[in-house]
Amino acid sequence: MPTAFPDSIDATLALLAAHDYVAERSLATALFLALRMQRPLFLEGEAGVGKTEVAKVMARALDRKLVRLQCYEGLDIASAVYEWNYPRQMLEIRLAEAANLIKDNKETNTFPRQTPGHVRRAHGDELRQGIFSEKFLIERPLLQALRGGEAPPVLLIDELDRTDEPFEAYLLEVLSDWQVSIPEIGTIKAQEPPVVVITSNRTREIHDAVKRRCLYHWVNYPDAARELAILARKAPEAPHRLSQEVVVFVNKLRGMDLFKLPGVAETIDWAKALTALNALALDPDTVNDTLGVLLKYQDDIAKIQGSAAAAILRQVKIELAA
Ligand SMILES: Nc1ncnc2c1ncn2[C@@H]1O[C@H](COP(=O)(O)OP(=O)(O)OP(=O)(O)O)[C@@H](O)[C@H]1O
Ligand SMILES: [Mg+2]
C-alpha cells in the first residue's frame, strides 16, 4: 500500500523535509492542494531551483513509482504514449503465414494460392486482431502513468517548454480526462489519476489552457536561511562557517547582471567542492579557482574573477561578522 497523502500543509512540509527537501510554505501549500484536488502541479522557475526534485521526492515520500516523461522538441505520441512493437508484429505475421501455408496444404492438398477467398479473409481478420493486441503494445510514460492501477504513480512531465504546441494540445486532453485513445484497442482510462508534476524553465510560455488545468507555483531561489538548511542536508560535510559564506556569496551573485545565475544545484556543488579542497572559509584565491563550479559561462566567470570576487567576498565577511 502506498503512503496516504498528507492531511495538512504542515504535514506536507514535514513529509518533504523527511526526504531532505526544504520547501517554502507556499510550495507545500500548492502541493498539498494539488494532491487533495487531484490536479497537476505546474512548477516554473529558474534552472536548478529544485523543480524536478519535487516529483522525485514525492514519489519516494508517497512510496509510489516515478514515471518520467522528459520533454524535447519533436516529442511525439510514439515516444510519450504508446507504440506498436513493429518487429514483433512482423515476426508474428511471418509465423502466421508459415502456419497457414502448412495448414492449407494439409486441408486442400493443393497450393495455397488456391485457398478459397473467404478462408484467406478470415485468417487475415484474426491476424489483424492478434497483432494489434496488448501483447504487441509498448507502453510509454503517459500510458504507464494512466495504467498505474490502485497505486497511481507520480508522473513527472519534465521541461514541458521544450516540446511543441501540438504535443501540448494532446497533453491537455490527457490531463482533462485522464484517458488516452488507441484506435486499434479503444479508450484507456485511469482508475485513479496519477500524481502529476509538470516543470518548465520558461524558455517559452506554456498555453493558458494547460495551466488552467493545473495548480501553478513559481519556484524562487531560496532565501539565505532556507539555502543554509538545504546545505545542511545536501552537503552536511561542509563546515558551518563555510556553508554560511557560500550561501551569502551565491546570494550576492544572484543580484548581479550575469548571463546565467547559479541555482541551488550550484550552491550544493560549490560547498562540496570547497570541502573537498579542505577549505574552512572562503578566501580570494580559492574563490577564483573554483568559480567554474558556480558559473558555467566564460563571460560570467571573466566578469566575476579577480576584483569583483574580492569585493563580494569582503561584503560577505562584513555581513557575517555583524
Ligand atoms: N528546496 C530544496 N531542498 C533540497 N534540495 C534542493 C532544493 N532545491 C534544490 N535542491 C537540490 O538542487 C539540485 C537541483 O534540483 P533540480 O534538478 O530539481 O532543479 P530544477 O529546478 O529541476 O533544475 P533544471 O531547471 O536545471 O532542471 C538537486 O540536487 C536538488 O536536490
Ligand atoms: Mg529539472
mmCIF file of N, CA and C and ligand atoms in Angstrom, residues 46-53 56 68 70 156 158-159 199 201, ligand 2:
data_model
loop_
_atom_site.group_PDB
_atom_site.id
_atom_site.type_symbol
_atom_site.label_atom_id
_atom_site.label_comp_id
_atom_site.label_asym_id
_atom_site.label_seq_id
_atom_site.Cartn_x
_atom_site.Cartn_y
_atom_site.Cartn_z
ATOM 1 N N GLU A 46 13.633 29.321 -12.351
ATOM 2 C CA GLU A 46 14.962 29.309 -12.976
ATOM 3 C C GLU A 46 15.564 27.908 -12.911
ATOM 4 N N ALA A 47 16.679 27.727 -13.599
ATOM 5 C CA ALA A 47 17.334 26.411 -13.597
ATOM 6 C C ALA A 47 17.923 26.098 -12.223
ATOM 7 N N GLY A 48 17.810 24.847 -11.828
ATOM 8 C CA GLY A 48 18.483 24.381 -10.610
ATOM 9 C C GLY A 48 17.880 24.851 -9.305
ATOM 10 N N VAL A 49 16.577 25.158 -9.304
ATOM 11 C CA VAL A 49 15.959 25.614 -8.052
ATOM 12 C C VAL A 49 15.153 24.514 -7.358
ATOM 13 N N GLY A 50 15.197 23.284 -7.914
ATOM 14 C CA GLY A 50 14.542 22.175 -7.224
ATOM 15 C C GLY A 50 13.175 21.805 -7.758
ATOM 16 N N LYS A 51 12.907 22.069 -9.034
ATOM 17 C CA LYS A 51 11.596 21.736 -9.607
ATOM 18 C C LYS A 51 11.472 20.225 -9.820
ATOM 19 N N THR A 52 12.436 19.664 -10.529
ATOM 20 C CA THR A 52 12.390 18.230 -10.813
ATOM 21 C C THR A 52 12.418 17.411 -9.523
ATOM 22 N N GLU A 53 13.203 17.908 -8.571
ATOM 23 C CA GLU A 53 13.376 17.196 -7.304
ATOM 24 C C GLU A 53 12.047 17.014 -6.565
ATOM 25 N N LYS A 56 10.558 13.795 -7.677
ATOM 26 C CA LYS A 56 11.335 12.640 -7.205
ATOM 27 C C LYS A 56 11.070 12.403 -5.721
ATOM 28 N N ARG A 68 8.745 9.144 -15.553
ATOM 29 C CA ARG A 68 9.261 10.436 -16.016
ATOM 30 C C ARG A 68 9.118 10.574 -17.530
ATOM 31 N N GLN A 70 10.513 12.953 -20.126
ATOM 32 C CA GLN A 70 11.441 14.058 -20.383
ATOM 33 C C GLN A 70 11.054 14.672 -21.728
ATOM 34 N N LEU A 156 6.102 12.634 -13.739
ATOM 35 C CA LEU A 156 6.870 13.869 -13.895
ATOM 36 C C LEU A 156 6.942 14.200 -15.382
ATOM 37 N N ASP A 158 8.712 16.561 -17.414
ATOM 38 C CA ASP A 158 9.811 17.476 -17.133
ATOM 39 C C ASP A 158 10.144 18.360 -18.336
ATOM 40 N N GLU A 159 10.248 19.650 -18.065
ATOM 41 C CA GLU A 159 10.669 20.641 -19.057
ATOM 42 C C GLU A 159 9.713 20.698 -20.246
ATOM 43 N N THR A 199 7.085 20.500 -15.042
ATOM 44 C CA THR A 199 8.042 21.586 -14.822
ATOM 45 C C THR A 199 8.303 22.327 -16.137
ATOM 46 N N ASN A 201 11.115 25.582 -17.621
ATOM 47 C CA ASN A 201 12.152 26.589 -17.363
ATOM 48 C C ASN A 201 11.792 27.906 -18.023
HETATM 49 MG MG MG B 2 14.781 19.905 -13.732
#
